[in-house]
mmCIF file of the C-alpha atoms, coordinates in Angstrom:
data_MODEL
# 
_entry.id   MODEL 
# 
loop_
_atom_site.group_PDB 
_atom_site.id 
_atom_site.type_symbol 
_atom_site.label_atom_id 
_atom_site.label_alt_id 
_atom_site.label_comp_id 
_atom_site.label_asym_id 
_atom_site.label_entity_id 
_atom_site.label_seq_id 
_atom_site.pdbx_PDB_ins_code 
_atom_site.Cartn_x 
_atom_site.Cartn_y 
_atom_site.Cartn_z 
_atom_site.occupancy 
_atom_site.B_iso_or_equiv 
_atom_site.pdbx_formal_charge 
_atom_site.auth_seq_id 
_atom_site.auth_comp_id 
_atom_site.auth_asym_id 
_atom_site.auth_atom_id 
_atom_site.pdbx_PDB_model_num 
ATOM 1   C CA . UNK A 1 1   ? 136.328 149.917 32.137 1.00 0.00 ? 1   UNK A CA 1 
ATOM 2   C CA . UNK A 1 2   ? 136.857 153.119 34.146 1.00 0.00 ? 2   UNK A CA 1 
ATOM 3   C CA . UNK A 1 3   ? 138.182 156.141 32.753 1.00 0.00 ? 3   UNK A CA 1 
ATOM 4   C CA . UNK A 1 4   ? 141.940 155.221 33.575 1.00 0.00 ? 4   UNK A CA 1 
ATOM 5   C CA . UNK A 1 5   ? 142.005 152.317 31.324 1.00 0.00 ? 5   UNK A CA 1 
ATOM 6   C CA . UNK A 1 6   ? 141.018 149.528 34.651 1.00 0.00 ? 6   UNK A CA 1 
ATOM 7   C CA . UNK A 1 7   ? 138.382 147.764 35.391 1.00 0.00 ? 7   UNK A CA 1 
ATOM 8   C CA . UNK A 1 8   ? 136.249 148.994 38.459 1.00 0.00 ? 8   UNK A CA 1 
ATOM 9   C CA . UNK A 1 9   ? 133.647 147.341 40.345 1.00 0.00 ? 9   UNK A CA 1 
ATOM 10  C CA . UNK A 1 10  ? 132.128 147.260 43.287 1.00 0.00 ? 10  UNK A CA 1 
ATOM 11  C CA . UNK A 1 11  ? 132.490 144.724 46.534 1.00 0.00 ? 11  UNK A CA 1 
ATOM 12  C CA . UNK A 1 12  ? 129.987 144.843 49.056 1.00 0.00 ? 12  UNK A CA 1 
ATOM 13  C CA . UNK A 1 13  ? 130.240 143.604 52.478 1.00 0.00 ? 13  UNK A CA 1 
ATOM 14  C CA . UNK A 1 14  ? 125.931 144.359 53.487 1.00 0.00 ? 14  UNK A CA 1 
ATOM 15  C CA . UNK A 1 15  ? 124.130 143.715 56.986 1.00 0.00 ? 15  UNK A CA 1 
ATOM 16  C CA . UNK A 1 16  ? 127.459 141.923 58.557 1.00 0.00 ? 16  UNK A CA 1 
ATOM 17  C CA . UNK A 1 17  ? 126.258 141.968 62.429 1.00 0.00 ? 17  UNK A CA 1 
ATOM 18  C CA . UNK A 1 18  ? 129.212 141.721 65.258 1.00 0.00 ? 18  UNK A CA 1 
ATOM 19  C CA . UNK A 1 19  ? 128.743 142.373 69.025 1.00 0.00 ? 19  UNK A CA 1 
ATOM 20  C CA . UNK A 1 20  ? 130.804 144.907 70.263 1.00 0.00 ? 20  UNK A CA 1 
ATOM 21  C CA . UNK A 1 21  ? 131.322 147.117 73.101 1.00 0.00 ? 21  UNK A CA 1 
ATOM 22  C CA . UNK A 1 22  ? 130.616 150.899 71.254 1.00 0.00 ? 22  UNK A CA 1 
ATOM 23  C CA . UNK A 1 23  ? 129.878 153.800 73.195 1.00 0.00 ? 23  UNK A CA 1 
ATOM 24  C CA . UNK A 1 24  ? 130.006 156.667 76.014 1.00 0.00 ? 24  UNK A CA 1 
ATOM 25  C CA . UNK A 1 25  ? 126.936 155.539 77.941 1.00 0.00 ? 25  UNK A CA 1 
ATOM 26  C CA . UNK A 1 26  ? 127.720 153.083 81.458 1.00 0.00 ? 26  UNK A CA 1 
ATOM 27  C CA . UNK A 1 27  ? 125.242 151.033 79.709 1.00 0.00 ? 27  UNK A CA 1 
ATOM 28  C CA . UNK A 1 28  ? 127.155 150.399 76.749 1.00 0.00 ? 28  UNK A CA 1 
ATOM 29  C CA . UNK A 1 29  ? 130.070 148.863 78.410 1.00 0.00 ? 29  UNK A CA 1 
ATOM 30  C CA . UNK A 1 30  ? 128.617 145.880 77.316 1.00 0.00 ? 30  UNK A CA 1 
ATOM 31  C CA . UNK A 1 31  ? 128.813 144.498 74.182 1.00 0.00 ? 31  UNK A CA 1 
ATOM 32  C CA . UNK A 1 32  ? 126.035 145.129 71.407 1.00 0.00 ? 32  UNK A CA 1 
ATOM 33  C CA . UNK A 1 33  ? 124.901 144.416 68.462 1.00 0.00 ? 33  UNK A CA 1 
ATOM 34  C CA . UNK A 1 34  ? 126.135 146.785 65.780 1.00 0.00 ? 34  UNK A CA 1 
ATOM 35  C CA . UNK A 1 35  ? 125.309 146.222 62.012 1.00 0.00 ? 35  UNK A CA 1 
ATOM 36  C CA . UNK A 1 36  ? 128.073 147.212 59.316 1.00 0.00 ? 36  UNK A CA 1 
ATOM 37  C CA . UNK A 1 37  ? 127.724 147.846 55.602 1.00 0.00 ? 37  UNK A CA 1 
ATOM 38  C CA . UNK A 1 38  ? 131.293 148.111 53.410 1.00 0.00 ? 38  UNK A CA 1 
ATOM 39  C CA . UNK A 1 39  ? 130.550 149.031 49.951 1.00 0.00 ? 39  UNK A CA 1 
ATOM 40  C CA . UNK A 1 40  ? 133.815 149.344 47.976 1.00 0.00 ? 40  UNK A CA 1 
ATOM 41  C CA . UNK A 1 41  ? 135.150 150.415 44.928 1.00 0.00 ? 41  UNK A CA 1 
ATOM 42  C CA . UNK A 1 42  ? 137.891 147.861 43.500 1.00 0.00 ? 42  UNK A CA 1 
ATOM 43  C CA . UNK A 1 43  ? 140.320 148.673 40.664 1.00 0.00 ? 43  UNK A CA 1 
ATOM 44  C CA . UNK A 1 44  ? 141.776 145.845 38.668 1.00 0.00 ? 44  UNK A CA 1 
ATOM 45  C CA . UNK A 1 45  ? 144.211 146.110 35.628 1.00 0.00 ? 45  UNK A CA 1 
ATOM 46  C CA . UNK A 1 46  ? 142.003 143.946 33.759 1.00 0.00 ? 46  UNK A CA 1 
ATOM 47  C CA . UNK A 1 47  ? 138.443 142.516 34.313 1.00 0.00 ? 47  UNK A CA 1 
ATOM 48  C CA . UNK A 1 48  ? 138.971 138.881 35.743 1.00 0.00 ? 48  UNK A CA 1 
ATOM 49  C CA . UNK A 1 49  ? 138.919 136.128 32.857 1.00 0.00 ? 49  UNK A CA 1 
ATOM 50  C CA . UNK A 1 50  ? 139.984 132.855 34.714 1.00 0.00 ? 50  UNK A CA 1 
ATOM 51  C CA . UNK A 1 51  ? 136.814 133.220 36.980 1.00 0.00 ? 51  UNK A CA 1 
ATOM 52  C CA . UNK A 1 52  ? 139.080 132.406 40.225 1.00 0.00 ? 52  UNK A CA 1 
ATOM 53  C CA . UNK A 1 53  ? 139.307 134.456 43.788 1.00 0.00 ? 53  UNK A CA 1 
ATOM 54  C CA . UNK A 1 54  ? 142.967 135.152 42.733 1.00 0.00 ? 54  UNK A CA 1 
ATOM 55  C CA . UNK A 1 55  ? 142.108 137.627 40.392 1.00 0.00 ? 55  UNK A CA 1 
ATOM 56  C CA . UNK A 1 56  ? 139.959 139.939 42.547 1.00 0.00 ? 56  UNK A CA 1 
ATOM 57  C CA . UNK A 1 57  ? 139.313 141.180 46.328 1.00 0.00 ? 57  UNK A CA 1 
ATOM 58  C CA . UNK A 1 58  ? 138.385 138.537 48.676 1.00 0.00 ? 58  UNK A CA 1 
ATOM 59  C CA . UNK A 1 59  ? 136.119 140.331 51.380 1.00 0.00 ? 59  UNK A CA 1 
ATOM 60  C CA . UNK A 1 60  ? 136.978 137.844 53.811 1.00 0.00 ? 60  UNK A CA 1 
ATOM 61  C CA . UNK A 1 61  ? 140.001 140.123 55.155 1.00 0.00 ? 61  UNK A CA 1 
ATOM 62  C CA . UNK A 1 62  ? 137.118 142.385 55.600 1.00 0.00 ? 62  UNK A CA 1 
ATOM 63  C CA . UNK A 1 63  ? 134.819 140.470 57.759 1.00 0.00 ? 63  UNK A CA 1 
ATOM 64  C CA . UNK A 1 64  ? 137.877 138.987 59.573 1.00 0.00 ? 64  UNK A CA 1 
ATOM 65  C CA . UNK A 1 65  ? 138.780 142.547 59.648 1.00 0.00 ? 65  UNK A CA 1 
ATOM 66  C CA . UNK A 1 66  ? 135.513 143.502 61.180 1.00 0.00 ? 66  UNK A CA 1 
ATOM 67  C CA . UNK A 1 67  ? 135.373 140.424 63.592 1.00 0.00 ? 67  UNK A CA 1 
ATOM 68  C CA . UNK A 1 68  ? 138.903 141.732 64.768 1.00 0.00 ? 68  UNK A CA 1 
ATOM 69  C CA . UNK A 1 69  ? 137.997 145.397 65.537 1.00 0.00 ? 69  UNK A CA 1 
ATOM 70  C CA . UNK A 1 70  ? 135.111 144.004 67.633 1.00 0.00 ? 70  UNK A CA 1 
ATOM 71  C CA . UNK A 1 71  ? 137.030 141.371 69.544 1.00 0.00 ? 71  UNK A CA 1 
ATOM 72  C CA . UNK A 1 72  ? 139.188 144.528 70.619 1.00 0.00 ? 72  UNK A CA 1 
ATOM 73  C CA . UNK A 1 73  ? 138.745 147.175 73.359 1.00 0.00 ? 73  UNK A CA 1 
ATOM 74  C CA . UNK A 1 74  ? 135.493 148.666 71.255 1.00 0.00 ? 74  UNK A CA 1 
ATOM 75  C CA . UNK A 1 75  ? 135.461 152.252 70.801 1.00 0.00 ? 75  UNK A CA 1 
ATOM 76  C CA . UNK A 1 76  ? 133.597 155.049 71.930 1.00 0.00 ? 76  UNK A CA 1 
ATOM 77  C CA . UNK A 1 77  ? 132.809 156.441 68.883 1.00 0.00 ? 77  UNK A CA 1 
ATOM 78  C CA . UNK A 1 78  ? 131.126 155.292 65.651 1.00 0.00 ? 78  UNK A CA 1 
ATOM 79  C CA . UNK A 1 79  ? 133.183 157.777 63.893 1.00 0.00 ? 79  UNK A CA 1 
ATOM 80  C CA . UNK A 1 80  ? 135.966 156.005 64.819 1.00 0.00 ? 80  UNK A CA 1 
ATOM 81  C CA . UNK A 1 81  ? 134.917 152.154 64.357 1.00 0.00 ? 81  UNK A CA 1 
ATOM 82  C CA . UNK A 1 82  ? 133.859 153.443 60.565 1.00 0.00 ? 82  UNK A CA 1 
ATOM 83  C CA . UNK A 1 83  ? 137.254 155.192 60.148 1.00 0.00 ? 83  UNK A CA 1 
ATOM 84  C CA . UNK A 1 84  ? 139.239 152.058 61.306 1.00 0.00 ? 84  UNK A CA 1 
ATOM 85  C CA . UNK A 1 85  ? 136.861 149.806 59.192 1.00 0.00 ? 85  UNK A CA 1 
ATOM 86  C CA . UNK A 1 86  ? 137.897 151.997 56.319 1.00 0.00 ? 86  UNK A CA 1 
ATOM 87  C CA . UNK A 1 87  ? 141.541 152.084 56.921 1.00 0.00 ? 87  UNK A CA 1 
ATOM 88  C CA . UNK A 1 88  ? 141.379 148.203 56.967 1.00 0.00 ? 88  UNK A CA 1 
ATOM 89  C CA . UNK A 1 89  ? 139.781 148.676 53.572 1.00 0.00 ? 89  UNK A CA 1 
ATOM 90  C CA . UNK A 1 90  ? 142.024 150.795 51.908 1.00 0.00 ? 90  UNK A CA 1 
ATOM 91  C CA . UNK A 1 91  ? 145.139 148.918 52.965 1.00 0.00 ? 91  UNK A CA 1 
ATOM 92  C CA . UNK A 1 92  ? 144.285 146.879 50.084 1.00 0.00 ? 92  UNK A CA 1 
ATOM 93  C CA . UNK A 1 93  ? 146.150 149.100 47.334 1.00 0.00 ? 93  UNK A CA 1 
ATOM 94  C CA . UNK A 1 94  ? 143.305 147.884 44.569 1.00 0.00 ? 94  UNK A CA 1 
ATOM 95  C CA . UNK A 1 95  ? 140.597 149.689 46.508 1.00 0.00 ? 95  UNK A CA 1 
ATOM 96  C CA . UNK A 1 96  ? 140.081 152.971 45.309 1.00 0.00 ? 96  UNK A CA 1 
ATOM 97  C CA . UNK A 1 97  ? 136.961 154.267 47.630 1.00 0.00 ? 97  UNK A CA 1 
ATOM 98  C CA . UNK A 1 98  ? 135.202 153.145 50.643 1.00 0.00 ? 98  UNK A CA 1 
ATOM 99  C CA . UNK A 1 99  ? 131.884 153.735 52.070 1.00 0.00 ? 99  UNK A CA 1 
ATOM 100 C CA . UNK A 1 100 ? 131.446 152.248 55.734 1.00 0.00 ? 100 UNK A CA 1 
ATOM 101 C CA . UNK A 1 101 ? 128.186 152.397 57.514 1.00 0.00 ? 101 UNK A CA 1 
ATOM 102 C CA . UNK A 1 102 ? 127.865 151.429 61.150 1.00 0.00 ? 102 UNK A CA 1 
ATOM 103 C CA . UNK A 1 103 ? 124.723 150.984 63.040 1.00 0.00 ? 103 UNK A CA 1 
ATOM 104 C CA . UNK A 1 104 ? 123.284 150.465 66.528 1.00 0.00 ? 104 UNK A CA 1 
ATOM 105 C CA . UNK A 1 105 ? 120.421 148.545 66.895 1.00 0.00 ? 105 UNK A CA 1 
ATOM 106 C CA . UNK A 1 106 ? 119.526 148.376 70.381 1.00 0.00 ? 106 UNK A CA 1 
ATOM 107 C CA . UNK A 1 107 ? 119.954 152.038 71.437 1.00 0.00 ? 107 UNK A CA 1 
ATOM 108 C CA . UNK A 1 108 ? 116.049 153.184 71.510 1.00 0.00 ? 108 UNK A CA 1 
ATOM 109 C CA . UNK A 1 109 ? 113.225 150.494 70.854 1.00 0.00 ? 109 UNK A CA 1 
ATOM 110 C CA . UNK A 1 110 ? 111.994 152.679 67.782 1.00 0.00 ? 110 UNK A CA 1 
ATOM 111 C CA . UNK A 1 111 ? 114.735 153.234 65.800 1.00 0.00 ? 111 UNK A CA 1 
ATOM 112 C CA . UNK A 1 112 ? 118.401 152.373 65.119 1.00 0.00 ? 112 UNK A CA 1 
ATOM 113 C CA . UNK A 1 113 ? 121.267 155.481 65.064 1.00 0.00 ? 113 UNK A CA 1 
ATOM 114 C CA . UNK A 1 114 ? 124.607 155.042 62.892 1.00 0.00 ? 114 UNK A CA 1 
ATOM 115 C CA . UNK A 1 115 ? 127.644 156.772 60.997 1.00 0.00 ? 115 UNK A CA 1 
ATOM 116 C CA . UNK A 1 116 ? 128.451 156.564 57.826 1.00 0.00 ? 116 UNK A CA 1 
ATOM 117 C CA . UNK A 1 117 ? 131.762 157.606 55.801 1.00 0.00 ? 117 UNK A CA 1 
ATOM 118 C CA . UNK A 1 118 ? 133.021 157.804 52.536 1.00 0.00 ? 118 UNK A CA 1 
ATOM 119 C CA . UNK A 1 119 ? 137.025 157.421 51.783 1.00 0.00 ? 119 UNK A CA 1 
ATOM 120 C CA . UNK A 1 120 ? 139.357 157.182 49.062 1.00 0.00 ? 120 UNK A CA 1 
ATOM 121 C CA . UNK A 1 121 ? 142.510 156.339 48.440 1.00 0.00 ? 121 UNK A CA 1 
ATOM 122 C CA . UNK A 1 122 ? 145.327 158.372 48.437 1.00 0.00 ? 122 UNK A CA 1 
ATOM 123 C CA . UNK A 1 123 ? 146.253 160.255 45.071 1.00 0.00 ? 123 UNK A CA 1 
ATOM 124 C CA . UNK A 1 124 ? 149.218 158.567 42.783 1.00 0.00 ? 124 UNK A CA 1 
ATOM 125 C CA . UNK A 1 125 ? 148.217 154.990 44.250 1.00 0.00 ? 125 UNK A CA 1 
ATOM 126 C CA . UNK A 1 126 ? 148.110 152.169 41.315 1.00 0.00 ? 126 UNK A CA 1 
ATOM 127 C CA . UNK A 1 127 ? 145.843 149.266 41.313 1.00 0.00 ? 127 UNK A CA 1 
# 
């Protein structure tokens, strides 16, 4: 149990690979592959005892999520693809912090370049 009397734990979302149309450069107007990592701390009133999907977070609204975002326009920025990605996280009232990484995998032939953000929920929200 956390220190507020809930039960916490942690969802992760790891590796989840879209192609997407991210960044400034004329050769990224076309879509590429981008990795994303969601790691996400969940508050629950109680841990789950009935061992069904009811009683906690179903990442699937986070991978649909994700899938979404990268059907869309794309975005310039990783900044801002981790900053929606977290948004969509924390709409869920039971998530209490969010830690979005976003990576490019294709940019140079020796390495891959990313973002990565932490966020938490605003103060006075309940599980």
């Amino acid at each position: 149990m956390g220190p507020s009397g809930v039960a916490e734990f942690t969802t992760i979302l790891d590796g989840l690979e879209v192609m997407m149309r991210l960044g400034i450069h004329p050769h990224e107007a076309e879509p590429q592959r981008v990795r994303l990592s969601v790691r996400m701390t969940v508050a629950y009133d109680r841990p789950p005892s009935g061992d069904r999907i009811e009683e906690v977070l179903d990442y699937d609204f986070v991978r649909e999520g994700v899938h979404a975002l990268a059907a869309g326009g794309g975005f310039a920025l990783q900044e801002t693809l981790c900053e929606a990605v977290a948004a969509l996280c924390l709409s869920d009232a039971r998530v209490r912090e969010v830690r979005v990484r976003s990576m490019k995998m294709d940019v140079y032939p020796d390495a891959a370049v990313g973002c990565e953000i932490t966020r938490r929920a605003a103060s006075g929200r309940s599980a």
